[in-house]
C-alpha atoms as a printed R data frame, in Angstrom:
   type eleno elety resid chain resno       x      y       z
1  ATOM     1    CA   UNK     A     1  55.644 59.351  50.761
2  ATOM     2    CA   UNK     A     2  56.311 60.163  46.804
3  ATOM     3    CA   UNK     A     3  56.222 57.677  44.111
4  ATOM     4    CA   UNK     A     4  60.603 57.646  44.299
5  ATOM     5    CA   UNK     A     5  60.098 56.645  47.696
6  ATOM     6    CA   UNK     A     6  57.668 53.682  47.143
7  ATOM     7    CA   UNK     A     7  59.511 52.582  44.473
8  ATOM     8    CA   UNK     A     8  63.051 52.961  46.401
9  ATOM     9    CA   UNK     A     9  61.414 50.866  49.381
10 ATOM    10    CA   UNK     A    10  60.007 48.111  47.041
11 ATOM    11    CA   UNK     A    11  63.727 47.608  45.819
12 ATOM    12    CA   UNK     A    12  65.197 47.205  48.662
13 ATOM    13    CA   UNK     A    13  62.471 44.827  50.297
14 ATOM    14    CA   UNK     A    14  62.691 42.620  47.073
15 ATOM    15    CA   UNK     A    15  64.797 39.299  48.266
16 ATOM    16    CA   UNK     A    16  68.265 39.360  46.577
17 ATOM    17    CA   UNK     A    17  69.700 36.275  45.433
18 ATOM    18    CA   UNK     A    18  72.570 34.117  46.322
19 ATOM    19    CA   UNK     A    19  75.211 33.457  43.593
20 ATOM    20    CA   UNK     A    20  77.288 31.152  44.270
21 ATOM    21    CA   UNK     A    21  80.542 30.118  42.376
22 ATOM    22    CA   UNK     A    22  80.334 26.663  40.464
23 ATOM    23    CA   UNK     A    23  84.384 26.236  40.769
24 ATOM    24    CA   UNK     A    24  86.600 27.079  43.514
25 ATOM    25    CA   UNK     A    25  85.945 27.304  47.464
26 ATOM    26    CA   UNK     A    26  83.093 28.979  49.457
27 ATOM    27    CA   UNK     A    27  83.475 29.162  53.106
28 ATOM    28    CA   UNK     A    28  82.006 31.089  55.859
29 ATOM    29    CA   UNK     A    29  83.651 32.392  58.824
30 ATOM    30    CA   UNK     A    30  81.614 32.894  61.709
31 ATOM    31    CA   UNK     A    31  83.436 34.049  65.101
32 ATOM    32    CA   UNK     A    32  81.846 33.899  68.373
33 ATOM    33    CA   UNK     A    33  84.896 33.425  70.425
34 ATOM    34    CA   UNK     A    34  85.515 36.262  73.073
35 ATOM    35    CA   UNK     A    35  88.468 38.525  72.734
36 ATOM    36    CA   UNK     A    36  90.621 38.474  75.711
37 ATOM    37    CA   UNK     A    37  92.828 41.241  76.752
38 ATOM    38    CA   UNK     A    38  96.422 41.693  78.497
39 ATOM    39    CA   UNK     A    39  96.240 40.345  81.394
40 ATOM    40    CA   UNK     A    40  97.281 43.434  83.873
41 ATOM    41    CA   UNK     A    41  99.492 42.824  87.221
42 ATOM    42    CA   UNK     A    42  97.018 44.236  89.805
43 ATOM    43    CA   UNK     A    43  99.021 44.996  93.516
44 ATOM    44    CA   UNK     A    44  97.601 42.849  96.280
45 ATOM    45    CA   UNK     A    45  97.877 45.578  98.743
46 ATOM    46    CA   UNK     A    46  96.518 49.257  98.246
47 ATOM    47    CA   UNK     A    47  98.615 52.222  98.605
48 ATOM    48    CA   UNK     A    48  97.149 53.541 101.502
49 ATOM    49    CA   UNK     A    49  97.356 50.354 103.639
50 ATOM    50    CA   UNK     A    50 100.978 50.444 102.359
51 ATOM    51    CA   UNK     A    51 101.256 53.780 103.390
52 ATOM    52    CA   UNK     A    52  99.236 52.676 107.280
53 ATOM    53    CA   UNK     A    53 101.811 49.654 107.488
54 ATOM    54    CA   UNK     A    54 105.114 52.078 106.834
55 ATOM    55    CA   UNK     A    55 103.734 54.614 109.742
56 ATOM    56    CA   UNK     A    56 102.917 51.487 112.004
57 ATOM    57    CA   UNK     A    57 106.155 50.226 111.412
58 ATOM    58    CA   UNK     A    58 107.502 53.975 111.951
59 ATOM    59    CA   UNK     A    59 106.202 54.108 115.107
60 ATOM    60    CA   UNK     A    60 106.826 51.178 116.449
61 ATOM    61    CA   UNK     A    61 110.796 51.636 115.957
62 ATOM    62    CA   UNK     A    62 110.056 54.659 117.655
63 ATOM    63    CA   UNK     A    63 108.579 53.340 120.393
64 ATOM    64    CA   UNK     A    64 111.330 50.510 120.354
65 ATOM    65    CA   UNK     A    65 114.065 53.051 120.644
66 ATOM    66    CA   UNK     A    66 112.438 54.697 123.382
67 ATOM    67    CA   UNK     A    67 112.432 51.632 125.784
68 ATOM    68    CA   UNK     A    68 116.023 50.698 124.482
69 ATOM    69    CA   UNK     A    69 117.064 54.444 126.093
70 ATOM    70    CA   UNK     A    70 114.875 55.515 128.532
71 ATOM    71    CA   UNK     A    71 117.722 58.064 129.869
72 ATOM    72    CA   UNK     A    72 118.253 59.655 126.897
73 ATOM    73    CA   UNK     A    73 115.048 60.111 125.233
74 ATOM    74    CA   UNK     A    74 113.775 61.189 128.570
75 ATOM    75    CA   UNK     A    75 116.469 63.914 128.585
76 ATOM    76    CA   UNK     A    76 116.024 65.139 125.360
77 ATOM    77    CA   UNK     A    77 112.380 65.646 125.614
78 ATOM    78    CA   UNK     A    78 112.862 67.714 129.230
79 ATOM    79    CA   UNK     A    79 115.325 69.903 126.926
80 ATOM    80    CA   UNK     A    80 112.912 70.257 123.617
81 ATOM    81    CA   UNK     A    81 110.183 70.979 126.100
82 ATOM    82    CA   UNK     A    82 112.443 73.531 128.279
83 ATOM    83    CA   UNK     A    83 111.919 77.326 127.238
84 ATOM    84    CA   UNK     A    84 114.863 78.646 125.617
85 ATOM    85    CA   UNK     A    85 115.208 82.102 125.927
């Protein structure tokens, strides 16, 4: 360390005084509350079980119409499954 440095070091270690004003006010503000943010709307369910339920549901009208008609939707599979040539 050079002499600059020593000397640099010693003036900032040296204990600096508090002035304070003989007239007026002198507060201090010390926080230490947290900071909250936005609260954010968060869904209840996810996308995918959203996604699950609609093909559930899907299927099951599916399934519903298929017992409602069993003449037709029996015919129309024996012709979607019929070669046509």
């Amino acid at each position: 360390m050079t002499t600059v440095e020593r000397e640099l070091l010693k003036k900032v270690n040296e204990k600096i005084d508090l002035i304070e004003p003989t007239t007026g006010k002198l507060f201090f503000e010390h926080k230490t509350e947290l900071i909250f943010c936005k609260p954010h709307l968060m869904p209840l369910k996810t996308q995918a079980l959203e996604r699950l339920e609609e093909m559930h549901r899907e299927t099951a009208r599916q399934l519903q119409k298929k017992r409602n008609n069993p003449e037709k939707s029996t015919s129309q599979e024996q012709q979607a499954s019929s070669p046509s040539t």
